[in-house]
Coordinates of C-alpha atoms and ligand atoms in Angstrom, one line a residue:
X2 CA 74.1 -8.0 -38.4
X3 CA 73.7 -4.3 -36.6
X4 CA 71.4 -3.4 -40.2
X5 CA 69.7 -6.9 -39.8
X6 CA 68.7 -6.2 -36.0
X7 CA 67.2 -2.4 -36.5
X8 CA 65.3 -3.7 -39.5
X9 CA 63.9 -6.6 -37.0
X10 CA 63.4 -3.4 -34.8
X11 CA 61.6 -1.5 -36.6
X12 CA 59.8 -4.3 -38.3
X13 CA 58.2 -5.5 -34.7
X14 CA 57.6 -1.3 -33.7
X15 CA 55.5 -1.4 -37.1
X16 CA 53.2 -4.7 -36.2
X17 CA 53.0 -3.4 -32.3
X18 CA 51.3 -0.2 -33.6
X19 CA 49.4 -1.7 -36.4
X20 CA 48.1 -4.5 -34.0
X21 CA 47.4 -1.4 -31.1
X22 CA 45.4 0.5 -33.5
X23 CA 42.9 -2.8 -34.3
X24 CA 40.9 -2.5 -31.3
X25 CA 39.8 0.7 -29.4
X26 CA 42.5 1.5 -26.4
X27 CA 41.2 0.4 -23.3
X28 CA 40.1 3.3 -21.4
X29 CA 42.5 4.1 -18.2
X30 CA 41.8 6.2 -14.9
X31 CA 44.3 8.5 -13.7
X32 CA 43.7 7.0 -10.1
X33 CA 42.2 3.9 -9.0
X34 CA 38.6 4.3 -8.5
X35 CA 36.9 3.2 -4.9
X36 CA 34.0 1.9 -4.8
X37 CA 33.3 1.4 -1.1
X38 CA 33.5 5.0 -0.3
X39 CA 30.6 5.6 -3.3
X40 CA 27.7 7.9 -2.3
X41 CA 25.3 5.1 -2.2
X42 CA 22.1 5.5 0.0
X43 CA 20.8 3.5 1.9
X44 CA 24.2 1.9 2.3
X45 CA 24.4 -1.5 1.0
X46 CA 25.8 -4.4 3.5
X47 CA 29.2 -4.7 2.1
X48 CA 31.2 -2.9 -0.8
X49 CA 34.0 -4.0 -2.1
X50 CA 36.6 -2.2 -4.4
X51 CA 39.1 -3.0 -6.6
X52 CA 40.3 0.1 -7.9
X53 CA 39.0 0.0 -11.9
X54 CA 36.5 0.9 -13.8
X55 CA 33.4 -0.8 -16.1
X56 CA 32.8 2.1 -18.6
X57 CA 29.9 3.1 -20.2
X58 CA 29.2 4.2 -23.5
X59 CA 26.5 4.3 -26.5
X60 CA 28.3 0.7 -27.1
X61 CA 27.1 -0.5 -23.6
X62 CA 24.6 -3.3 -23.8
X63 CA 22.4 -5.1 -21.2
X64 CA 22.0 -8.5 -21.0
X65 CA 19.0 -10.4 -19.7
X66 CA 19.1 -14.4 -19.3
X67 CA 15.1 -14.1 -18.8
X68 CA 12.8 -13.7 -20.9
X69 CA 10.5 -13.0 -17.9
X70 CA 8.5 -10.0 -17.8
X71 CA 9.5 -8.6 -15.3
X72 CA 13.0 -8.4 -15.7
X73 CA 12.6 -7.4 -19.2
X74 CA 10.4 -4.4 -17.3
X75 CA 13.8 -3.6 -15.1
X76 CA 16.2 -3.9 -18.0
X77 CA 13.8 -1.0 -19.4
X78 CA 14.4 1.0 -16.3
X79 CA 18.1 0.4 -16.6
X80 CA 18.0 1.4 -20.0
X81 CA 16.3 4.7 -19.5
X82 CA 18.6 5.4 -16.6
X83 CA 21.4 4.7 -18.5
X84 CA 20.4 6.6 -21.7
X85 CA 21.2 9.9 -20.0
X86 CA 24.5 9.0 -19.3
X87 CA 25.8 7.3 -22.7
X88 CA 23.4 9.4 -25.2
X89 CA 22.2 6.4 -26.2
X90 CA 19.1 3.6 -25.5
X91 CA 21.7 1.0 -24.6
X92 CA 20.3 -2.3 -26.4
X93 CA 18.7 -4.6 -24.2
X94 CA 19.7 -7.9 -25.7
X95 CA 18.3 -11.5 -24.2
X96 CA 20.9 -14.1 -24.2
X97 CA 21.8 -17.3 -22.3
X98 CA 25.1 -16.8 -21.6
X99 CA 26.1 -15.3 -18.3
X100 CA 29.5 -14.5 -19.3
X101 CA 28.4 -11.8 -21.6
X102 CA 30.3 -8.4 -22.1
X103 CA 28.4 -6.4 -20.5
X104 CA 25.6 -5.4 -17.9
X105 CA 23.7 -8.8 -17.1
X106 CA 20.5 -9.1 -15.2
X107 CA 20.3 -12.6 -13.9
X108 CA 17.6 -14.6 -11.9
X109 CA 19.3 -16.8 -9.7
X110 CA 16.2 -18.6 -8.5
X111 CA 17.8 -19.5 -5.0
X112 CA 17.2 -17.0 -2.0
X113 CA 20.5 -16.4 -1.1
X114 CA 20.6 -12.9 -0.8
X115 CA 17.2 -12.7 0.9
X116 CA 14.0 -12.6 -0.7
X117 CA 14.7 -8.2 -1.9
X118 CA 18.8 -8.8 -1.7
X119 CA 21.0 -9.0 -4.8
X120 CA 24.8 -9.4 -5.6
X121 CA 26.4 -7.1 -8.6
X122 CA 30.1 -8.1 -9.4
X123 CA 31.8 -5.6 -11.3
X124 CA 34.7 -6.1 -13.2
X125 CA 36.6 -4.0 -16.4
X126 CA 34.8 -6.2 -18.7
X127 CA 31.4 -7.1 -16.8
X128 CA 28.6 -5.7 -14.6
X129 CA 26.7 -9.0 -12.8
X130 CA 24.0 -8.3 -11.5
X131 CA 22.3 -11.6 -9.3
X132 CA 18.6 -11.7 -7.2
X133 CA 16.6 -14.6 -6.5
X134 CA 13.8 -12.4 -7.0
X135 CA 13.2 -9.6 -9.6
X136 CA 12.7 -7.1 -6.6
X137 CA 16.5 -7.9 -6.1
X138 CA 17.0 -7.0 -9.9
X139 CA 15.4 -3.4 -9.1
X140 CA 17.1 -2.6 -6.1
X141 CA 20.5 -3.3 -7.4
X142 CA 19.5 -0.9 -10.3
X143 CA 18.4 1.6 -8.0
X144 CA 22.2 1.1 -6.6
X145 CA 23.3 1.3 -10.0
X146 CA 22.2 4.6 -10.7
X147 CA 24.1 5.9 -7.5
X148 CA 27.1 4.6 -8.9
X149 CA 27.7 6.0 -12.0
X150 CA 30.5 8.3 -12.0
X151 CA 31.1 11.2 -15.3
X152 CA 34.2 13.0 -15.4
X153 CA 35.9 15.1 -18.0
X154 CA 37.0 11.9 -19.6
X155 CA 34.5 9.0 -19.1
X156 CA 31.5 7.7 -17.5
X157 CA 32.5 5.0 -16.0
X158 CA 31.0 2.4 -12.4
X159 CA 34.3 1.8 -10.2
X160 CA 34.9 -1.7 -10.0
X161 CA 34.2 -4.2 -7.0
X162 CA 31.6 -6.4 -5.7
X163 CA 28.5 -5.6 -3.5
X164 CA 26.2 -7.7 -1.5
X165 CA 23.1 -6.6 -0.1
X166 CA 20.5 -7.4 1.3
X167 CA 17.3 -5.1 3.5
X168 CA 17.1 -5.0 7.5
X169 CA 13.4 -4.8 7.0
X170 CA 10.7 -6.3 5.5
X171 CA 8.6 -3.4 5.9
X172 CA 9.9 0.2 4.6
X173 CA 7.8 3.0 4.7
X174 CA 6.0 6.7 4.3
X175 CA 3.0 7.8 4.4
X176 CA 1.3 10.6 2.8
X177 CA -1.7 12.2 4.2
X178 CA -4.0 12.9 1.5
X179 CA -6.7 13.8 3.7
X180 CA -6.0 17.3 5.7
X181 CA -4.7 18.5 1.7
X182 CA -5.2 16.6 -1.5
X183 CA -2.5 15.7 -3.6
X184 CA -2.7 15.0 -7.3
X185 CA -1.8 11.4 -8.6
X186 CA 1.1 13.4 -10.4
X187 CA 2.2 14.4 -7.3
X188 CA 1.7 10.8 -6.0
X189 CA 3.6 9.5 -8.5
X190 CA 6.6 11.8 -7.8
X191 CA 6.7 10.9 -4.1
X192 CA 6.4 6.9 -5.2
X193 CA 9.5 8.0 -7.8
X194 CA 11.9 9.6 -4.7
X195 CA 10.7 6.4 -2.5
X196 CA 11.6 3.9 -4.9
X197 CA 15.0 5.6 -5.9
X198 CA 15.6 4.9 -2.2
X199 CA 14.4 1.5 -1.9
X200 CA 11.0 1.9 0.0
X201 CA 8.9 -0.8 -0.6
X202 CA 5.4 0.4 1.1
X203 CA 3.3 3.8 0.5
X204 CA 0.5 3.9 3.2
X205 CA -2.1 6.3 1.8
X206 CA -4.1 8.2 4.8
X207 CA -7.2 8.4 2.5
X208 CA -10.1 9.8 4.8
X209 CA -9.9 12.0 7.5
X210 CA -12.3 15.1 8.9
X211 CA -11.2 17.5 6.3
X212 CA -11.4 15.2 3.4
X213 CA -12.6 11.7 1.9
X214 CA -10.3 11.0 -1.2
X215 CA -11.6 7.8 -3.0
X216 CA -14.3 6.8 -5.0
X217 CA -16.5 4.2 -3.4
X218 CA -19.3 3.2 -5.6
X219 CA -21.7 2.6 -3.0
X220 CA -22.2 5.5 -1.5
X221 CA -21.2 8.1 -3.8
X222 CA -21.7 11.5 -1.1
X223 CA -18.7 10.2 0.4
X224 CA -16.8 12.1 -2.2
X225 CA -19.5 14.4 -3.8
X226 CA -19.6 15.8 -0.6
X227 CA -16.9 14.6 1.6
X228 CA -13.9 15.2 -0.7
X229 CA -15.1 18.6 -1.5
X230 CA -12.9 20.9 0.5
X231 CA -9.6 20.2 2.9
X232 CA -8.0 22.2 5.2
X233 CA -7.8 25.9 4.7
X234 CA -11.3 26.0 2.4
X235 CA -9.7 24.8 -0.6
X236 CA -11.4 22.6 -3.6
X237 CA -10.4 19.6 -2.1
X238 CA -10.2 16.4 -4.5
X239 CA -10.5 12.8 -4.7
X240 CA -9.6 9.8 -6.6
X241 CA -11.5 7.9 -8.8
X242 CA -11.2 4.4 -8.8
X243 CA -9.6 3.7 -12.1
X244 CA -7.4 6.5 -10.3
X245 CA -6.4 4.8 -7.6
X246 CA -5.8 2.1 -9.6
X247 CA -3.5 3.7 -11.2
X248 CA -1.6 4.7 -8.8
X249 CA -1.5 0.9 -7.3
X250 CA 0.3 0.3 -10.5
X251 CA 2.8 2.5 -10.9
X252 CA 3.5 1.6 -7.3
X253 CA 3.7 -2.0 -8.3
X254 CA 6.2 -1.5 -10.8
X255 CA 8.5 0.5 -9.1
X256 CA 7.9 -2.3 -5.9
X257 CA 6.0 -0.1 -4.0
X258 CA 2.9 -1.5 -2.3
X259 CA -0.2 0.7 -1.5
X260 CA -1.5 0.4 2.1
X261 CA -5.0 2.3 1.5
X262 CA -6.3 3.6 5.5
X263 CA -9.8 4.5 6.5
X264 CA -8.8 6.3 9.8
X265 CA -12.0 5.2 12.3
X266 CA -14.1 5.5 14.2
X267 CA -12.4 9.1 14.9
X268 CA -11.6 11.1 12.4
X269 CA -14.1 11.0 10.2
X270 CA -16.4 13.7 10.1
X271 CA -16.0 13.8 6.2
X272 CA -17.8 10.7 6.1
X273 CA -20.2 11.8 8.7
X274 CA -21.0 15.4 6.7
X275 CA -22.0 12.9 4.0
X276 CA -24.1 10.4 5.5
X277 CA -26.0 11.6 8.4
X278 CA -27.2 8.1 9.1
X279 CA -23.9 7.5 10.3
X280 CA -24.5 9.8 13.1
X281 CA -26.0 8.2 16.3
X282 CA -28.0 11.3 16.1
X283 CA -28.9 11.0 12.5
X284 CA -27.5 14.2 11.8
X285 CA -25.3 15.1 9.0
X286 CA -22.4 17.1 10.3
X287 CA -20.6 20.4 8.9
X288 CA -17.7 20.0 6.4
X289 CA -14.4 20.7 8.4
X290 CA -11.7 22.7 7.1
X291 CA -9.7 23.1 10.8
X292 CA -6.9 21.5 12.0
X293 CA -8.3 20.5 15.2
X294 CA -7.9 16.3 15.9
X295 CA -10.2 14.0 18.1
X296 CA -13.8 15.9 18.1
X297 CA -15.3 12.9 15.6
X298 CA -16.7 9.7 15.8
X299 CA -18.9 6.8 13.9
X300 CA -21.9 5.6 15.8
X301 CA -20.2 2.5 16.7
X302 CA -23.7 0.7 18.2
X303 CA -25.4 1.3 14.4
X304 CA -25.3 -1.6 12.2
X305 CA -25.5 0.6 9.2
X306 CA -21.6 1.8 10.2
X307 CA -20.9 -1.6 9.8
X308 CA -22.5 -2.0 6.7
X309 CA -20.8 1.1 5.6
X310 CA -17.5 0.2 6.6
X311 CA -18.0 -3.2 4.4
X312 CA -18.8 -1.9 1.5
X313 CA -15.8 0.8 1.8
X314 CA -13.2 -2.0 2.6
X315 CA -14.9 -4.2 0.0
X316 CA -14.5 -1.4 -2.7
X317 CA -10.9 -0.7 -1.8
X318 CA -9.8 -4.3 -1.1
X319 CA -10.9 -5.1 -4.7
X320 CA -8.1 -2.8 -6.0
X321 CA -5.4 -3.5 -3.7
X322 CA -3.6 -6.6 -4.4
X323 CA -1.1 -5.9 -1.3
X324 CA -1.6 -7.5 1.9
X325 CA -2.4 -4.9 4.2
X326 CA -5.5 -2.4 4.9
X327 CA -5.0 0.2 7.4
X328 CA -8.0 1.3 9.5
X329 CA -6.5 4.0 11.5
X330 CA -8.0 3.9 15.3
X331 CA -5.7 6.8 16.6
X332 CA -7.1 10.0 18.7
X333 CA -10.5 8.6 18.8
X334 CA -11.2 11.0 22.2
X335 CA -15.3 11.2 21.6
X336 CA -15.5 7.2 21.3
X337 CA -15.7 5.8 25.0
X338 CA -13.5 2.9 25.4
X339 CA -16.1 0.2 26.3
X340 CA -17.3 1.4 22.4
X341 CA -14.0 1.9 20.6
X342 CA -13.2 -1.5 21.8
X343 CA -15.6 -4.0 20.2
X344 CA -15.4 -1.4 17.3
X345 CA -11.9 -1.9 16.8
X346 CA -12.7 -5.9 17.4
X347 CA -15.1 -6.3 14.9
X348 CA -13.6 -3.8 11.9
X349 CA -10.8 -6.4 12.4
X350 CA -12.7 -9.2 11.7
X351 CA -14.7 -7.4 8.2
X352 CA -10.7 -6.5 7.3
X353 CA -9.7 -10.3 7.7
X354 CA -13.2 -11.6 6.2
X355 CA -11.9 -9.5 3.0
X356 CA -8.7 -11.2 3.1
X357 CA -6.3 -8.5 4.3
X358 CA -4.3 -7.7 7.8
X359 CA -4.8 -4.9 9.1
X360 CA -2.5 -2.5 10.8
X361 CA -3.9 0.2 12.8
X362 CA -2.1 3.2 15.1
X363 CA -0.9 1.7 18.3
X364 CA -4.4 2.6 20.3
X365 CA -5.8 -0.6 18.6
X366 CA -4.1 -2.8 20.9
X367 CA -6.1 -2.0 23.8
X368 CA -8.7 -4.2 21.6
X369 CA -7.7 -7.8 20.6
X370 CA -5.6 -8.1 17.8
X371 CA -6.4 -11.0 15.1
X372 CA -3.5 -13.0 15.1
X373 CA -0.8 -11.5 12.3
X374 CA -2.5 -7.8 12.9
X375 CA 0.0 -4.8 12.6
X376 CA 0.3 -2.0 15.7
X377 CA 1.7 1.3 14.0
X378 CA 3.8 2.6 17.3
X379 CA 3.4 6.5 16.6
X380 CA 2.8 7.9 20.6
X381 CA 2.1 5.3 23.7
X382 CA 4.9 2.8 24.3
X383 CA 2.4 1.3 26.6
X384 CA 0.3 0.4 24.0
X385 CA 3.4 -0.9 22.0
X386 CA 3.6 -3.5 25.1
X387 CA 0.0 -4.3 25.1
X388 CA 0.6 -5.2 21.1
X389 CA 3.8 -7.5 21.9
X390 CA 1.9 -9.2 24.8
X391 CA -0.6 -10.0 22.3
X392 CA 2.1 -11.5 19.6
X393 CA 1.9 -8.2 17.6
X394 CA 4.4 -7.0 15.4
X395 CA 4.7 -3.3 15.3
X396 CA 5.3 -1.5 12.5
X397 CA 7.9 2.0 14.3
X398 CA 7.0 5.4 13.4
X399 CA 7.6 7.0 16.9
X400 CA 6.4 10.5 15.9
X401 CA 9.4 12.1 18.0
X402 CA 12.0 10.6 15.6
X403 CA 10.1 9.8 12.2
X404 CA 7.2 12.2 11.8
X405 CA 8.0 13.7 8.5
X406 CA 6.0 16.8 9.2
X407 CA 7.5 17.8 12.2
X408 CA 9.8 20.9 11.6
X409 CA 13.5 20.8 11.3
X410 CA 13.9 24.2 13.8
X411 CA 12.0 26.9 14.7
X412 CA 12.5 28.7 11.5
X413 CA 11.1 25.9 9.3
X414 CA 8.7 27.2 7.2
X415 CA 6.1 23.8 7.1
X416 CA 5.1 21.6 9.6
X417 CA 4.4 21.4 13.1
X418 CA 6.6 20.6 16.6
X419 CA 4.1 19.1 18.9
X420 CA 6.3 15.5 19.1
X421 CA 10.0 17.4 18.4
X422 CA 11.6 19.9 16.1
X423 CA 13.8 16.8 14.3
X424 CA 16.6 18.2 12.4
X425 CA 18.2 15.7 9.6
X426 CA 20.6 14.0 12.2
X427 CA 18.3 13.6 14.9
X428 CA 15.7 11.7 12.2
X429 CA 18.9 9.8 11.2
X430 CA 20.4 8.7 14.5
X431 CA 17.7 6.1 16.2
X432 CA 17.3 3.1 15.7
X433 CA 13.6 1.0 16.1
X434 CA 14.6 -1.9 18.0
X435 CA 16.6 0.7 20.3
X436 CA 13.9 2.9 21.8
X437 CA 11.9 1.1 24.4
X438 CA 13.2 -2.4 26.4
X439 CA 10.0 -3.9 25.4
X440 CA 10.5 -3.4 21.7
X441 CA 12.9 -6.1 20.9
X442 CA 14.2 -6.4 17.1
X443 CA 11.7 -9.5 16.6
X444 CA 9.0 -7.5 17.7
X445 CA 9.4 -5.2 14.5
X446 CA 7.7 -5.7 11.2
X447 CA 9.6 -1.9 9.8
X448 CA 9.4 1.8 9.6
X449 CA 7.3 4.0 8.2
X450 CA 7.8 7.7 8.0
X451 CA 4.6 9.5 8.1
X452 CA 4.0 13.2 6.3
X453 CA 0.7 14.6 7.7
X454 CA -0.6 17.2 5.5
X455 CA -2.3 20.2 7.4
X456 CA 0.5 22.8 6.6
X457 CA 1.4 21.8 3.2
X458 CA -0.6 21.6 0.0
X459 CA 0.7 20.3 -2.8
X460 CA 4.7 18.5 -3.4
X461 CA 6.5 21.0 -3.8
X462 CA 5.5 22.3 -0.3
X463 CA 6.0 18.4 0.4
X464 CA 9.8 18.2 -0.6
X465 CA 11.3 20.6 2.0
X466 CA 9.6 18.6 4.7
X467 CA 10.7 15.4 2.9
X468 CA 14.4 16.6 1.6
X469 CA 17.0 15.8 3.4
X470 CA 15.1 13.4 5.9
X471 CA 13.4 11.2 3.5
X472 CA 16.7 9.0 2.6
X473 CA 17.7 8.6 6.6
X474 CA 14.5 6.6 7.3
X475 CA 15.0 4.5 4.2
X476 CA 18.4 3.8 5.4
X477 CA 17.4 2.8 9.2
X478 CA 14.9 0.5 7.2
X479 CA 17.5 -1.3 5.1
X480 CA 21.1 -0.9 6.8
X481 CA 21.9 -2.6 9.9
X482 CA 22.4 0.0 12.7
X483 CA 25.9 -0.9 13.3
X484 CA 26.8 -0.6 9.7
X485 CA 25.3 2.8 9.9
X486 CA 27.4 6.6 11.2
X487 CA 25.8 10.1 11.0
X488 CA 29.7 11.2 10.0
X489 CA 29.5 8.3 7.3
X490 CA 25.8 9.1 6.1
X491 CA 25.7 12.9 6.0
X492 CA 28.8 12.8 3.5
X493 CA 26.5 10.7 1.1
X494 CA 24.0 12.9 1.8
X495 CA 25.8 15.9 0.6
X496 CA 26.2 14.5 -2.5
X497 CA 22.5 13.8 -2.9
X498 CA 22.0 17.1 -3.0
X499 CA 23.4 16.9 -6.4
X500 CA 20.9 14.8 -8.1
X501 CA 18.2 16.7 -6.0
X502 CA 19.0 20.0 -7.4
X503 CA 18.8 18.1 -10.7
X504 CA 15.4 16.6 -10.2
X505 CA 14.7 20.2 -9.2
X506 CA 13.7 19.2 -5.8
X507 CA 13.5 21.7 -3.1
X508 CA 15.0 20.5 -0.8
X509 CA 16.2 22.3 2.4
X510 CA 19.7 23.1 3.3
X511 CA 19.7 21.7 6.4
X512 CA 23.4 23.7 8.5
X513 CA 24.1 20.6 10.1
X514 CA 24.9 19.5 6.2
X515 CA 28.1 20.8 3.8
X516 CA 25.8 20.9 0.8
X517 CA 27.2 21.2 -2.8
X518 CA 27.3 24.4 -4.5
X519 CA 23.9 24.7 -6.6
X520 CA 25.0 25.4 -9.8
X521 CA 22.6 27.6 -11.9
X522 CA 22.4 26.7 -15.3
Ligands
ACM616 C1 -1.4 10.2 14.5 O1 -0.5 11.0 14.4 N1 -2.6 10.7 14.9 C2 -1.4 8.8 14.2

């Protein structure tokens, strides 16, 4: 019986091993992973772990139930994210089974997670991901690609479940490309960092004194002349139309909108060095490479500036499929207010007749705001009130607190410090429906952080002013104040300096921030 029994033994040791070495061993991690303390920015509403890991390799596939367009676009951008990690295109593979193994991109249809929220369930086997909208889909890959872990071992995303859904409809920054131009390269970069953080809108400041940067086709000087220099003497620059365009798609596919502004009646002597008829004097004025702010203005009582202004939001409307057109109003000091009134009135009403709402800096609500009209709250919180009293939403870029071009300290190298020096916890630790009584959380379409141009020219000048700030306005966009801690955020933060020193971004090393080691390849 004994010889019997170690014959069964060995017999059952023999099938165990020749059964284990069938399939690949499963891969195991040392220690459970976690992935609600992930370095995820902005911080999605809940996170919840449970300790394992979905790993990736060249094997990995993605799933899509759709075969919609767009979603086949955002597998894409999964894919190419991925590929970096696994060495591999992972196959995108359209199926109609939601139980694949595997990443799956699925269209739920239903709004439950808001209109840009999404769900992604991750289990050893499985990474859901579940929108009822493709926006969803994107944003929960923009998650993904903060949650990808490599170590010695594997490259693996910890295991859990996350919901999540935006604070704000409306998540901004602006670029002025005005006071400096900025190539659609460098455009494109900027819409790259926004999207990786979730921002939805890029407001283009696209005329200013020193500089008018697009192409209208009716009056041509605008940019023959008036884009021909900037601030500081230099060439200048301008987009062409099937530039801009361009750029509107890129935007678009990343879910960025473009929110084009023609800042009036002030600042614009780049249109008034190009047309002198739009001087009440009929005068063509100098080209203006200062930094000075307020000495401009249209002739307001001409009926040619409103033909002008007509034709410019005609042009631009006709290439901008988002719903808003900016038309500045701010620092107009040489426009008397009985004029800058029924200017501000009636630019309104050429904006709506071209089917768009307009937003303007918060001056314009000491004219009459078309119902559904946008007040950007940059300096007076008195005309923030005048805005709600008319049923105004404002849109929060208090310059104090989200002026990207304000320096971090007195040693910054760009930027300026009339509002504040704001140092990366100080542009983190606000919130919009916090500052003012009168500005209640209803009152609030979003945020939008603004990067004025007159001491930087070109993005790599851009990046220290934007680096680290630029992902703590994305987050008081999307995460609900009391989900968000400066102790939490500036650990996450840290660890973005990782993939910023991979992206080559320079980026500045803010003290109040234990930055990683850069490592020098
Ligand atoms: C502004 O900063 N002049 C809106």
């Amino acid at each position: 019986m004994q010889t019997t029994n170690n014959r069964t033994g060995i017999f059952i040791l023999l099938t165990a091993l020749f059964l284990a070495g069938c399939g690949e061993p499963k891969p195991q991690l040392d220690e459970p992973s976690d992935l609600s303390t992930m370095a995820v920015i902005p911080l999605p509403a809940t996170m919840t772990a449970t300790g394992g890991g979905f790993f990736l390799d060249s094997e990995t596939r993605i799933y899509t139930i759709h075969d919609d367009e767009e979603v086949q676009a955002i597998a894409q951008t999964l894919q190419q994210a991925l590929s970096g990690h696994v060495n591999a295109e992972p196959e995108i593979v359209l199926t109609t089974n939601s139980e694949e193994m595997g990443i799956v991109l699925e269209l739920t249809g239903t709004e439950n997670e808001g209109a840009e929220g999404y769900t992604m369930k991750i289990s050893e086997d499985q990474l859901l991901i579940s929108a009822g909208n493709p926006a969803g889909l994107f944003y929960a890959v923009q998650t993904l690609r903060q949650l990808i872990i490599a170590d010695e071992k594997y490259t693996y995303v910890p295991t859990g479940e996350i919901r999540d859904n935006p604070e704000y409809e409306y998540r901004g920054s602006m670029l002025d490309v005005a006071r400096h131009f900025f190539t659609t390269e460098e455009v494109k970069k900027l819409i790259d960092y926004m999207s990786f953080y979730k921002y939805n809108y890029l407001h283009l400041h696209l005329a200013d004194d020193q500089g008018w940067r697009i192409e209208i086709k009716s009056w041509p000087k605008l940019t023959e002349i008036g884009g021909s220099t900037e601030v500081g003497g230099g060439p200048g620059g301008f987009y062409t139309q099937e530039e801009y365009k361009d750029l509107v798609a890129y935007a678009s596919e990343r879910y960025v909108t473009i929110v084009p502004e023609i800042d009036m009646p002030g600042h614009t002597n780049a249109a008034l060095a190009s047309y002198p008829e739009l001087n009440c004097d009929g005068k063509a004025r100098e080209l203006y490479t200062g930094t000075e702010v307020g000495f401009s203005t249209l002739c307001t009582d001409k009926e040619i500036t409103y033909e002008f202004i007509d034709d410019v939001v005609g042009e631009i409307v006709e290439m901008t499929p988002g719903p808003y057109f900016h038309i500045g109003g701010d620092e107009s000091h040489v426009t008397p207010m009985e004029d800058y009134i029924p200017f501000v009135n009636r630019v309104q009403e050429i904006v709506r007749d071209h089917g768009k709402i307009s937003i303007g800096w918060d001056e314009i609500a000491n004219g009459t705001l078309l119902e559904g009209n946008i007040a950007q709250f940059w300096a007076d919180q008195e005309n923030a009130g005048k805005a709600i009293e008319q049923g105004a939403r404002l849109l929060m870029s208090p310059a104090y607190k989200a002026y990207l071009d304000m320096q971090y300290d007195t040693a910054s190298q760009f930027g300026l410090h009339w509002a504040a020096y704001i140092p990366v916890d100080s542009a983190y630790i606000w919130s919009a429906d916090k500052l003012a009584p009168e500005i209640r959380r209803e009152n609030i379409l979003g945020i939008e952080a603004p990067l004025w141009s007159e001491t930087i020219s070109d993005l790599d000048e851009a990046e220290y002013l934007l680096f680290p700030r630029l992902p703590g306005y994305a987050e008081i966009s999307w995460t609900p104040a009391e989900k968000r801690s400066w102790e939490d955020y500036k650990q996450r933060l840290s660890e973005h300096g990782k993939i910023w020193d991979d992206l080559d971004i320079d980026y500045y090393r803010s003290p109040r921030v234990e930055w990683p080691e850069k490592i020098k390849l």
